[in-house]
Short mmCIF file of C-alpha atoms and ligand atoms in Angstrom, two decimals:
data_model
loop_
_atom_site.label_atom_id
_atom_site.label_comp_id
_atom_site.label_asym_id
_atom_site.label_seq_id
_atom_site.Cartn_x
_atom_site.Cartn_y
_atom_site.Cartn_z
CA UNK A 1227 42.71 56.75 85.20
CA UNK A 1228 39.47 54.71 85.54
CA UNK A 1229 36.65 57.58 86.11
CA UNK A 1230 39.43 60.63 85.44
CA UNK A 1231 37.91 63.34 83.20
CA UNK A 1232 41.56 64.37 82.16
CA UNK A 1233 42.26 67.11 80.62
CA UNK A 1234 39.67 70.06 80.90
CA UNK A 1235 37.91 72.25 78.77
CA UNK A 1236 40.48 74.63 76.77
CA UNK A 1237 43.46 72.25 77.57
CA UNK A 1238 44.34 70.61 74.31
CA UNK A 1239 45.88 67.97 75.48
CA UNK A 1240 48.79 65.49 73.97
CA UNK A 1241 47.69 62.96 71.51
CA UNK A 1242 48.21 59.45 72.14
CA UNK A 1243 51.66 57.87 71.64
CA UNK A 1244 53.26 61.64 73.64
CA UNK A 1245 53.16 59.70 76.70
CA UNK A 1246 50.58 58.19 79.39
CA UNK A 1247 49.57 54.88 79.93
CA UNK A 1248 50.65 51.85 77.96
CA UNK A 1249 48.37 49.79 76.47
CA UNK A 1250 48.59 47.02 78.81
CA UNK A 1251 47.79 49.42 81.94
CA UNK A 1252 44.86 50.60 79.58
CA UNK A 1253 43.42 47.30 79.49
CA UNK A 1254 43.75 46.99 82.90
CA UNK A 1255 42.13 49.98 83.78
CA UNK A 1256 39.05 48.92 81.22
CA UNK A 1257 38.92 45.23 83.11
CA UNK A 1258 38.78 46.86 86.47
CA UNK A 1259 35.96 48.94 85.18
CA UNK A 1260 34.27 45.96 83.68
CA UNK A 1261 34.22 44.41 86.88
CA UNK A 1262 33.81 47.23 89.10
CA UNK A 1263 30.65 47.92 87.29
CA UNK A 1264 29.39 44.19 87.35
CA UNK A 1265 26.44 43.88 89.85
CA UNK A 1266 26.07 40.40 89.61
CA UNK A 1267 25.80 38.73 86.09
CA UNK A 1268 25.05 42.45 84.65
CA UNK A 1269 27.12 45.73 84.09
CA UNK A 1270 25.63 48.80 84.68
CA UNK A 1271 26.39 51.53 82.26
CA UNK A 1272 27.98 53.02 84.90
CA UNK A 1273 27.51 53.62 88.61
CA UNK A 1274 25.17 56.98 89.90
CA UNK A 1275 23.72 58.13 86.48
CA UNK A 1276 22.67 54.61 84.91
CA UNK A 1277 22.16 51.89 87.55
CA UNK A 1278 20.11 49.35 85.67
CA UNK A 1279 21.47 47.15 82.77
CA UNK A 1280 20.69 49.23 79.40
CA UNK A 1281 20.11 46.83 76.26
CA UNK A 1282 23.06 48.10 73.34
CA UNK A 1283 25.09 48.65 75.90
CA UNK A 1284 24.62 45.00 77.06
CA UNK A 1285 25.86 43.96 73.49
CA UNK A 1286 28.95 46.26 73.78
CA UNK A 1287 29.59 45.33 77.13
CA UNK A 1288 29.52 41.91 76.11
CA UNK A 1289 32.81 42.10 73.83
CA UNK A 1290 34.68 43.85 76.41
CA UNK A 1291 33.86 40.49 78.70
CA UNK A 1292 34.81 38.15 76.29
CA UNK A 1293 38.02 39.54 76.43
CA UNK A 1294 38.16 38.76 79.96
CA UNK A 1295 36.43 36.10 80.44
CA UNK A 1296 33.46 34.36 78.29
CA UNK A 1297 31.55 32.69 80.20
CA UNK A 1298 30.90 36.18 81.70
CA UNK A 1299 30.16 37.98 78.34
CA UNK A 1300 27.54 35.63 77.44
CA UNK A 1301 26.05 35.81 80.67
CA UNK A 1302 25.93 39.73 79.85
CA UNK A 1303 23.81 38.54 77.28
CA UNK A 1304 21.08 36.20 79.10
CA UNK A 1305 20.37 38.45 81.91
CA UNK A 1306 19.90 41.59 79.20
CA UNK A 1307 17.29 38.69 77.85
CA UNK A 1308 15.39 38.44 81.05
CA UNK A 1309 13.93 41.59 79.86
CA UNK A 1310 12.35 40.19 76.87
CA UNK A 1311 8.43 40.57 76.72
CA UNK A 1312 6.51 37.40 75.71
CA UNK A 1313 5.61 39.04 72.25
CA UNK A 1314 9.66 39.67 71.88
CA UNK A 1315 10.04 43.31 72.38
CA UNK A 1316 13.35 43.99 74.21
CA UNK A 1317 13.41 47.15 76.38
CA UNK A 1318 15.55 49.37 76.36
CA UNK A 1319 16.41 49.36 80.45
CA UNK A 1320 16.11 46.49 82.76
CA UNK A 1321 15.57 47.26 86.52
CA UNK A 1322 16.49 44.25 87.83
CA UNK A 1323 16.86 45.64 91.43
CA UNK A 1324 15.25 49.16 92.56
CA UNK A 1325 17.30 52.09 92.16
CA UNK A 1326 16.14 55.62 93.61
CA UNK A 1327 18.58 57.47 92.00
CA UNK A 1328 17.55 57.39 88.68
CA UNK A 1329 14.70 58.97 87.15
CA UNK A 1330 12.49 57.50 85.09
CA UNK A 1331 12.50 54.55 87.24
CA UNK A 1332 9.86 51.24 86.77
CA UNK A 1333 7.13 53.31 88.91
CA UNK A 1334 6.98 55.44 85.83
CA UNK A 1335 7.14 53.27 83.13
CA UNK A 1336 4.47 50.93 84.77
CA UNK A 1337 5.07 47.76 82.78
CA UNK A 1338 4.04 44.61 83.82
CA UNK A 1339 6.95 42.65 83.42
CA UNK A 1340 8.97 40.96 85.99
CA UNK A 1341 11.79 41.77 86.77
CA UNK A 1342 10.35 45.68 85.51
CA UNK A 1343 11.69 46.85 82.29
CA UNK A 1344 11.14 49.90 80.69
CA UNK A 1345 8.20 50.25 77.91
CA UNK A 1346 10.32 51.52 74.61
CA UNK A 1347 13.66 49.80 72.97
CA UNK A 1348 16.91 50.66 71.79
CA UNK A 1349 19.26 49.30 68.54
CA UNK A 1350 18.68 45.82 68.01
CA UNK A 1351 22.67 44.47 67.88
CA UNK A 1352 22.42 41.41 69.39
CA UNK A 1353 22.60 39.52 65.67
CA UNK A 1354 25.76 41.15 65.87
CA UNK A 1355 27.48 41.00 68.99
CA UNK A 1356 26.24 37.01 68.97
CA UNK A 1357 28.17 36.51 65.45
CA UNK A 1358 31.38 37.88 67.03
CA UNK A 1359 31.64 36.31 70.07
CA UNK A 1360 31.29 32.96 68.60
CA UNK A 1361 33.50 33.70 66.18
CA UNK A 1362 36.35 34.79 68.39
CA UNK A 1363 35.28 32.17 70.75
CA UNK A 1364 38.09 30.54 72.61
CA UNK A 1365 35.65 27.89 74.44
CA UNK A 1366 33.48 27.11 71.18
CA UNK A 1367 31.31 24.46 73.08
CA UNK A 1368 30.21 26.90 75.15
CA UNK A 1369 29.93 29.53 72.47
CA UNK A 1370 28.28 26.97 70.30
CA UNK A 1371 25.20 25.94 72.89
CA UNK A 1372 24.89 29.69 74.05
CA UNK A 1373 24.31 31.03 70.44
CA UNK A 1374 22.14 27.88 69.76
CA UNK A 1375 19.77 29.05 72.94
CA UNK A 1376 19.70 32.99 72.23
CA UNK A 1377 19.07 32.69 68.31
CA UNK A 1378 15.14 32.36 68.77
CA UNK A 1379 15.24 35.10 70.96
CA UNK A 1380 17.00 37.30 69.14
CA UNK A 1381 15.23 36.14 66.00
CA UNK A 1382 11.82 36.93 68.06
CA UNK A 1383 13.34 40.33 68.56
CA UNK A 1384 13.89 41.07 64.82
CA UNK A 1385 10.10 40.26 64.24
CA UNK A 1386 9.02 42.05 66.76
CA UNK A 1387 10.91 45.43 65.24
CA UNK A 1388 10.03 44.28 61.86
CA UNK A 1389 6.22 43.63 62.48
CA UNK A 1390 5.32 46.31 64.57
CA UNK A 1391 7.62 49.09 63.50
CA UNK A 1392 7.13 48.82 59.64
CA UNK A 1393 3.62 47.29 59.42
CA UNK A 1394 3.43 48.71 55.88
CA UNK A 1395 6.90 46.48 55.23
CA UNK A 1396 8.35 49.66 53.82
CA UNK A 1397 11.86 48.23 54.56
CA UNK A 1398 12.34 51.48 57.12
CA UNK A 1399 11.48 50.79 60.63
CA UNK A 1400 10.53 53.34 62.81
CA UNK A 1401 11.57 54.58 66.44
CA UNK A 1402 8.55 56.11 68.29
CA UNK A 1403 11.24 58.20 70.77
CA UNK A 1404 14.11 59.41 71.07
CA UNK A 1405 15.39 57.09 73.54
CA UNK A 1406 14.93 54.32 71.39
CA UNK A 1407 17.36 55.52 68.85
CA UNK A 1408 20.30 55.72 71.15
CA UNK A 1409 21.21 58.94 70.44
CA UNK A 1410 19.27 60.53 73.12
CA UNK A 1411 19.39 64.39 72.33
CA UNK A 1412 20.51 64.21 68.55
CA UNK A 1413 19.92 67.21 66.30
CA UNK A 1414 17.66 64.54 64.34
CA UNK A 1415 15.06 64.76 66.52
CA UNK A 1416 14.48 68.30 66.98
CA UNK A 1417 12.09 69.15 64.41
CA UNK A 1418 9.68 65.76 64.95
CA UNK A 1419 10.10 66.22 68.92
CA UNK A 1420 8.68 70.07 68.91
CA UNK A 1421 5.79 68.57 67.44
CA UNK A 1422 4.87 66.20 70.86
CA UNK A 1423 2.71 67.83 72.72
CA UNK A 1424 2.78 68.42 76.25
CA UNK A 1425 0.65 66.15 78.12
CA UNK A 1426 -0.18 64.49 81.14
CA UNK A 1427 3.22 65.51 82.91
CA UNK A 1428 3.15 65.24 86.54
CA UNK A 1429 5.26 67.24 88.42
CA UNK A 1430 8.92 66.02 87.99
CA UNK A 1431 12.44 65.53 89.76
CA UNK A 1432 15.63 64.85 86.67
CA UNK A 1433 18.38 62.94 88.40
CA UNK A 1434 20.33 62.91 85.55
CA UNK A 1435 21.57 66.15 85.99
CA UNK A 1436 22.50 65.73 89.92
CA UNK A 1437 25.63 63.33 88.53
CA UNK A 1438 26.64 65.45 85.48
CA UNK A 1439 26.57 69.10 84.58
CA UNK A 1440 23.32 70.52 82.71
CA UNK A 1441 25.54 71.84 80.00
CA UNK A 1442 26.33 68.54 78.87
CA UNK A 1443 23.05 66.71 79.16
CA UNK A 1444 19.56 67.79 77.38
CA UNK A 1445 17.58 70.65 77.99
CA UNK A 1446 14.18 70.02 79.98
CA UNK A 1447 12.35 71.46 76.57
CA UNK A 1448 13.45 68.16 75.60
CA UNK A 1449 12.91 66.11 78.98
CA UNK A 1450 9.50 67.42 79.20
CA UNK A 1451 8.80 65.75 76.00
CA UNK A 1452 10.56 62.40 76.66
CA UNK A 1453 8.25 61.91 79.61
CA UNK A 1454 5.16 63.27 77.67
CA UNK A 1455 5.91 60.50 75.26
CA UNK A 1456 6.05 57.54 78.09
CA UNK A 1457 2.68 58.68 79.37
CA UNK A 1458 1.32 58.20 76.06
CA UNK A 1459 2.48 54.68 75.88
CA UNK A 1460 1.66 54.20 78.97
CA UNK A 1461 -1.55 54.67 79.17
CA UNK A 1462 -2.30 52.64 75.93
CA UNK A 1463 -0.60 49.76 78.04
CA UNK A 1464 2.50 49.68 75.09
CA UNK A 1465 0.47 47.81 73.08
CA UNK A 1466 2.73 48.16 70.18
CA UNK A 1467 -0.07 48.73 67.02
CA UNK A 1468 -1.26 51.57 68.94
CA UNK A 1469 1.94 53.16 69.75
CA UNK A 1470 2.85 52.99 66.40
CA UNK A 1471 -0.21 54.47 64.72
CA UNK A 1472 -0.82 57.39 67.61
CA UNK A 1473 2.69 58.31 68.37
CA UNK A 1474 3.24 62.23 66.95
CA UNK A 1475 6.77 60.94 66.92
CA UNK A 1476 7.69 58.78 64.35
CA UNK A 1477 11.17 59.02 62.62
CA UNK A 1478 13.39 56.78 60.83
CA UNK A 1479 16.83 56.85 61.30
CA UNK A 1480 19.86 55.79 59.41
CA UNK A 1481 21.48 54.30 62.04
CA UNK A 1482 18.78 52.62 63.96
CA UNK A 1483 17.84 51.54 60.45
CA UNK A 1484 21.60 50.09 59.61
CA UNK A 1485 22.14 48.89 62.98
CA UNK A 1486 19.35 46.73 62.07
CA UNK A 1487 20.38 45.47 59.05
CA UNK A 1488 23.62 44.32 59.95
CA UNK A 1489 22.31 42.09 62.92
CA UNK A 1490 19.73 40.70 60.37
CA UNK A 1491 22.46 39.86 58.06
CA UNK A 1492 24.71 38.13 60.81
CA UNK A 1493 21.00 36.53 62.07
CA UNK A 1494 20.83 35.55 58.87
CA UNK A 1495 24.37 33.80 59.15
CA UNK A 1496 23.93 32.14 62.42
CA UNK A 1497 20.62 30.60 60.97
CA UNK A 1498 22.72 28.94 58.34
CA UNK A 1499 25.43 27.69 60.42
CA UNK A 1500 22.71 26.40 62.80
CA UNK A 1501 20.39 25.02 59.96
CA UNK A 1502 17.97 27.11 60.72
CA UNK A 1503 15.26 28.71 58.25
CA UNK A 1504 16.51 31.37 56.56
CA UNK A 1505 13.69 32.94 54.30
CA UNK A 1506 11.92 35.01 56.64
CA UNK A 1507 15.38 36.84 57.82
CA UNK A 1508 16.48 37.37 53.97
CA UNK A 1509 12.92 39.07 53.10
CA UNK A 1510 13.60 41.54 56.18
CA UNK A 1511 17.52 42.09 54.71
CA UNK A 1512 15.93 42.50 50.99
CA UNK A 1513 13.62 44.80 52.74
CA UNK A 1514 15.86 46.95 54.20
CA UNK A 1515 18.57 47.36 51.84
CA UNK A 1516 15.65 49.18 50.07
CA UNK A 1517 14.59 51.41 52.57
CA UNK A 1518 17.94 52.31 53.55
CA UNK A 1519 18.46 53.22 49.79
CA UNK A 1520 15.89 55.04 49.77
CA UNK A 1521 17.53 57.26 52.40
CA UNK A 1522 20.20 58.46 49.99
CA UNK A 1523 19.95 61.67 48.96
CA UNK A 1524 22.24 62.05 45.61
CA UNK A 1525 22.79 65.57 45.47
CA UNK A 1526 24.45 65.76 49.43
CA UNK A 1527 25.89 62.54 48.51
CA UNK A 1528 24.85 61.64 52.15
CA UNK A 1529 21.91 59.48 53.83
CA UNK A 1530 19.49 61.20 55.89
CA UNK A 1531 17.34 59.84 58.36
CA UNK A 1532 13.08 60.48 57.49
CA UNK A 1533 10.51 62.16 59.91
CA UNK A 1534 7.88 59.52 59.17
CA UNK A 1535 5.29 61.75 59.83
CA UNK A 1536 5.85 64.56 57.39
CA UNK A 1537 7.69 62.16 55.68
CA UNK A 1538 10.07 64.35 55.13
CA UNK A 1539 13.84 64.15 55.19
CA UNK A 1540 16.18 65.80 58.20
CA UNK A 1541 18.68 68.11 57.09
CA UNK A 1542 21.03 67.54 59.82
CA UNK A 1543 23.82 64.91 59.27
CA UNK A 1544 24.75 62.87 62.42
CA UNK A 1545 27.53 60.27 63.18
CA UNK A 1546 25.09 57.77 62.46
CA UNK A 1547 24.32 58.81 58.85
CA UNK A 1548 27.52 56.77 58.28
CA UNK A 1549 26.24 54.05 59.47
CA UNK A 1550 24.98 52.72 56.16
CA UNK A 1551 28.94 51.40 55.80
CA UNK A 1552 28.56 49.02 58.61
CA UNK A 1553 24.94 47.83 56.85
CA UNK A 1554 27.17 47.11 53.98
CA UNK A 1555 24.25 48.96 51.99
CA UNK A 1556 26.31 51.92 50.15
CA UNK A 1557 27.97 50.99 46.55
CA UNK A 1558 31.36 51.45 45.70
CA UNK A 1559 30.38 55.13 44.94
CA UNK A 1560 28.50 55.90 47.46
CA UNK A 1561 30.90 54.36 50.33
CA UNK A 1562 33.45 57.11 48.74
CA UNK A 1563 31.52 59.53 49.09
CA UNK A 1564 30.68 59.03 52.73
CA UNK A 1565 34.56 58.44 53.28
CA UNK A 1566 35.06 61.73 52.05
CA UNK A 1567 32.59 63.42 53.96
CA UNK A 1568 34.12 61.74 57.62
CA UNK A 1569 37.68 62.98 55.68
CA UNK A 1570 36.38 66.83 55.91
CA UNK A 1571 34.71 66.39 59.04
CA UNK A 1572 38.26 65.52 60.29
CA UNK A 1573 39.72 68.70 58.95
CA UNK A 1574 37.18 70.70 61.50
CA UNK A 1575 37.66 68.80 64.55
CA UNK A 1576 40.77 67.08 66.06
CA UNK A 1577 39.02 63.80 66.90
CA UNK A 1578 36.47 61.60 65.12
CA UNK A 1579 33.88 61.15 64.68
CA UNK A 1580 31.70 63.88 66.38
CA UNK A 1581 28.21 63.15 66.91
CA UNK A 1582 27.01 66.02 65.10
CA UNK A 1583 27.69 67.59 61.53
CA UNK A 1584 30.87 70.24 62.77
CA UNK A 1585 29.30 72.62 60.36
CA UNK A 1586 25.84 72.63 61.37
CA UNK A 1587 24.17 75.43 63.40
CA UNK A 1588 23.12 72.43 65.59
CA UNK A 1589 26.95 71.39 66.57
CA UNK A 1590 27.59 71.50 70.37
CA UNK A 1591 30.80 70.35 71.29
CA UNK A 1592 29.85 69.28 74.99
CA UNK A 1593 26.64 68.52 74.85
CA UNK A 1594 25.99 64.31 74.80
CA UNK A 1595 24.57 63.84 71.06
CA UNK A 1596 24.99 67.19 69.74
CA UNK A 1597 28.48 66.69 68.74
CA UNK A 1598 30.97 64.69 71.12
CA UNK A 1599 32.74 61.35 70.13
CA UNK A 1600 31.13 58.27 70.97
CA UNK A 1601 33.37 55.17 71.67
CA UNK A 1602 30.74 52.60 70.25
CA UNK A 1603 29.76 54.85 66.95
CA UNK A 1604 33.35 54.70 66.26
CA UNK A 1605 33.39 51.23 66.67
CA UNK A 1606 30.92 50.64 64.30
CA UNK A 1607 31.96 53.19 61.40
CA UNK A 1608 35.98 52.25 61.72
CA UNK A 1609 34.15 48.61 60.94
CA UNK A 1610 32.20 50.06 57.89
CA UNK A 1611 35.12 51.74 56.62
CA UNK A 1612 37.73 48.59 56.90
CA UNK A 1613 35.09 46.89 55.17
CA UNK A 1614 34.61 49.17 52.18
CA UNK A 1615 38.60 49.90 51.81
CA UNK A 1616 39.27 52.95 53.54
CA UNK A 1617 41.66 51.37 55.75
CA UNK A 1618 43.68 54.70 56.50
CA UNK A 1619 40.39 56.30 57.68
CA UNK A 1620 39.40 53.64 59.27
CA UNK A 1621 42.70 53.43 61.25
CA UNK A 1622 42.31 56.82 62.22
CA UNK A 1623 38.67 56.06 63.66
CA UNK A 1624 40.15 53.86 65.76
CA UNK A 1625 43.35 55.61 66.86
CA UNK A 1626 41.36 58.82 67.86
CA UNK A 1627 38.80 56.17 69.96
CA UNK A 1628 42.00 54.88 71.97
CA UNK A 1629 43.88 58.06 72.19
CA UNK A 1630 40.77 59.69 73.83
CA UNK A 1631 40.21 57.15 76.20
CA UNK A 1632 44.14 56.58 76.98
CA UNK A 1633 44.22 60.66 77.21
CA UNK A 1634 41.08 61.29 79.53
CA UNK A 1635 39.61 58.30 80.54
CA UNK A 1636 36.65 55.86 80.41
CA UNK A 1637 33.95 58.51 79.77
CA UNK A 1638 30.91 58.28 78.64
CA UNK A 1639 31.75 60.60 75.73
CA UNK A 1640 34.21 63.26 74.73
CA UNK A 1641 34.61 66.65 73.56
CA UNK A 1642 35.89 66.59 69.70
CA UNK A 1643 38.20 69.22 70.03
CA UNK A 1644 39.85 69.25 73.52
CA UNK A 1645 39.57 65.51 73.79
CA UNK A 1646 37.58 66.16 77.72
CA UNK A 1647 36.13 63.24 78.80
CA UNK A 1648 32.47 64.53 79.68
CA UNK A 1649 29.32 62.80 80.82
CA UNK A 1650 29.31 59.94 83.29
CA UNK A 1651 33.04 58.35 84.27
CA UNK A 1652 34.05 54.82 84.50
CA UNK A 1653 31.91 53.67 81.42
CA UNK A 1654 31.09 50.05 81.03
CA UNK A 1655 31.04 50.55 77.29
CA UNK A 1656 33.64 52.46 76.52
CA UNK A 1657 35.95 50.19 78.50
CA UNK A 1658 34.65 47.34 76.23
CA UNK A 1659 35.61 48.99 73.22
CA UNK A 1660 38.98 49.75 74.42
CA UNK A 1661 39.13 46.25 75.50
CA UNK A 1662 37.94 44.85 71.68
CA UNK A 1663 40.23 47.84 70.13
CA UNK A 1664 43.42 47.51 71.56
CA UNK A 1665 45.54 43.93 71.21
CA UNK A 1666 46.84 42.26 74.76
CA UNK A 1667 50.01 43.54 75.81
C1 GLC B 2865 22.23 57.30 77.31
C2 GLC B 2865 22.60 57.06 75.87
C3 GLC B 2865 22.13 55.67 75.46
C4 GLC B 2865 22.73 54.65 76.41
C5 GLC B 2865 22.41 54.99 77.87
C6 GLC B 2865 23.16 54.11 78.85
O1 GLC B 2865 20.86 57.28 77.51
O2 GLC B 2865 22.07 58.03 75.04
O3 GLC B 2865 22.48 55.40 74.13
O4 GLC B 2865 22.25 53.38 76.11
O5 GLC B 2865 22.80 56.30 78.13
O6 GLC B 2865 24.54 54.18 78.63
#
């Protein structure tokens, strides 16, 4: 099934549990896709459409490994490092070996490092993903000196994000495009991206949409802004005060934000079990539990992500908007009401958690962040959730995450409705999470 795109559009297919693969020939399939898409002490994404290592998916990837092997998964984790810039930025691609069929490649992004990295970053999980594989850690001497050797780096990371991304130590940092946030083509960004101008574009070839149909990838409105925004950055040599104070794009999301928060929070509990200094990472958790609070809008009983330029809040509500849970930042009341919003959200769809509001004028179905499931988002709320109580909901989270994959494959995403895997195939990620998701046979 590795790289099938199952069922097709209009074909509702069988949920899991009807028939299809076992669980043990699922984890099979998600190891052979691990390794298929290992060039050499790094997974790509996945072969054709994303040939360089990507940084969260280097996290994710990471916990599939250490399933498999974990001397591997941590590896996963040092060559994603190799990335790093000296002042601790962590990019959001790294090209260790040239790739012509992807575009932007490093000729574009013109950085200096070596190997070539991309200019901009992505979620900062690596607090995280560090925290769990040493505490699942079978080989704990191993785990022990690898988590003792990445800590500063990762710590360097967090001030780096910190520092230049919330100079004013608001508590909210800020992602200056919408590559950064993850969610490439998200509803969120609409109204702050129709604001970048057009500028200094040279002529352009997308590859993207040579391995996967236009429908389901974003629009060259968009593109054409994406690459508008690089040659900003570039040509103020990424140094990050100026980005951050010129950029016309400037938004803070909920779940960059809470992504954040947790790895400071398990940062701030590898410090301790390293004996480590600890005040500088509790002033950045103190710090953003308030600006994440300060994302809650009462009366939708929802959090929504802030254009930090018109400071104003985004209407649309995104998968990520329930990523608060996983910050642990919501109270009891809150967390319920969040719950209950995924719960009605369920009712429209067949599978959660779709990437976009179901209700919104902005939902569509097969388009990448405008409203299919996302293997790793569901990962992180089903976490949330079983952490707050909702262990029903959270149960279903995961069960709709395996009975996609198990139904149409390892794709990159899938439709919320039909269950069609869509995108790229054979998906390092989304083999992880099956991997992390579903016990050994
Ligand atoms: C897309 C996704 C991004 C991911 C990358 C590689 O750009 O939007 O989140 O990191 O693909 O999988």
């Amino acid at each position: 099934m590795a790289g099938d795109h199952g069922p097709k559009a209009g074909d509702h297919g069988p949920r899991a549990g009807d028939h299809g693969p076992t669980p043990g020939d699922s984890r099979a399939a998600a190891a052979r896709i691990l390794r298929e898409n290992d060039r050499g002490g790094f997974n790509v994404p996945t072969p054709g459409l994303y040939p360089f290592q990507w940084l969260w998916d280097s996290g994710f990837t990471a916990l599939g490994w250490a399933e498999l092997d974990e001397p591997r998964a941590w590896q996963e984790l040092e060559t994603v490092f190799l990335g790093q810039w000296p002042d601790g930025m962590l990019p959001h691609i790294v090209f260790h070996r040239p790739d012509p069929g992807y575009f932007p490649g490093p000729d574009v992004w013109g950085t200096s490092h070596d190997p070539p990295t991309s200019g901009i970053t992505q979620p900062h999980v690596f607090g995280t993903i560090v925290r769990r594989l040493l505490e699942t850690a079978r080989d704990r001497e191993l785990a022990g000196r690898q988590a003792r050797g990445l800590f500063p780096r990762i710590l360097a990371a967090h001030r780096w994000i910190h520092r230049h991304r919330d100079p004013h130590d608001t508590g909210l940092v800020a992602v200056v495009h919408p590559w950064e946030g993850g969610e490439d083509n998200s509803p969120l960004w609409d109204g702050a991206l129709a604001r970048v101008p057009i500028e200094n574009l040279a002529p352009y070839t997308r590859r993207d949409t040579g391995h996967v149909d236009a429908s389901q990838r974003p629009t060259s409105h968009e593109y054409d802004r994406y690459l508008s925004l690089v040659a900003r950055f570039r040509a103020l040599g990424y140094e990050p005060d100026a980005v951050y104070q010129t950029s016309p794009f400037r938004v803070a999301t909920a779940g960059f934000n809470s992504i954040l928060q947790r790895s400071d929070r398990d940062l701030m509990w590898l410090a301790s079990s390293l004996g480590e200094p600890t005040a500088e990472i509790e002033a950045w958790i103190e710090r953003g539990r308030t600006g994440l609070g300060s994302l809650w809008d009462e009366r939708a009983g929802a959090y929504r992500s802030r254009d930090l330029v018109t400071g104003e809040a985004i209407e649309v509500m995104t998968s990520s908007s329930f990523l608060p849970l996983f910050a642990g930042v919501p109270d009891g009341e809150q967390a319920g009401r969040l719950a209950a919003r995924i719960r009605e959200w369920g009712e429209r769809v067949r599978y959660l958690v779709p990437s976009t509001d179901p209700q919104s004028a902005a939902f569509e179905p097969r388009r990448y962040w405008r409203g299919p499931v996302w293997s790793v988002v569901n990962w992180m709320i089903a976490i949330g959730l079983e952490e707050y109580g909702f262990h029903e909901l959270a149960s279903r989270v995961r069960h709709d995450t395996l009975a996609l994959i198990e139904q149409a494959g390892f794709a990159e995403y899938f439709e919320p409705n039909t269950g069609e895997g869509l995108g790229g195939g054979s998906f390092s990620w989304t083999a992880a999470i099956l991997l992390n998701l579903s016990p050994p046979a």
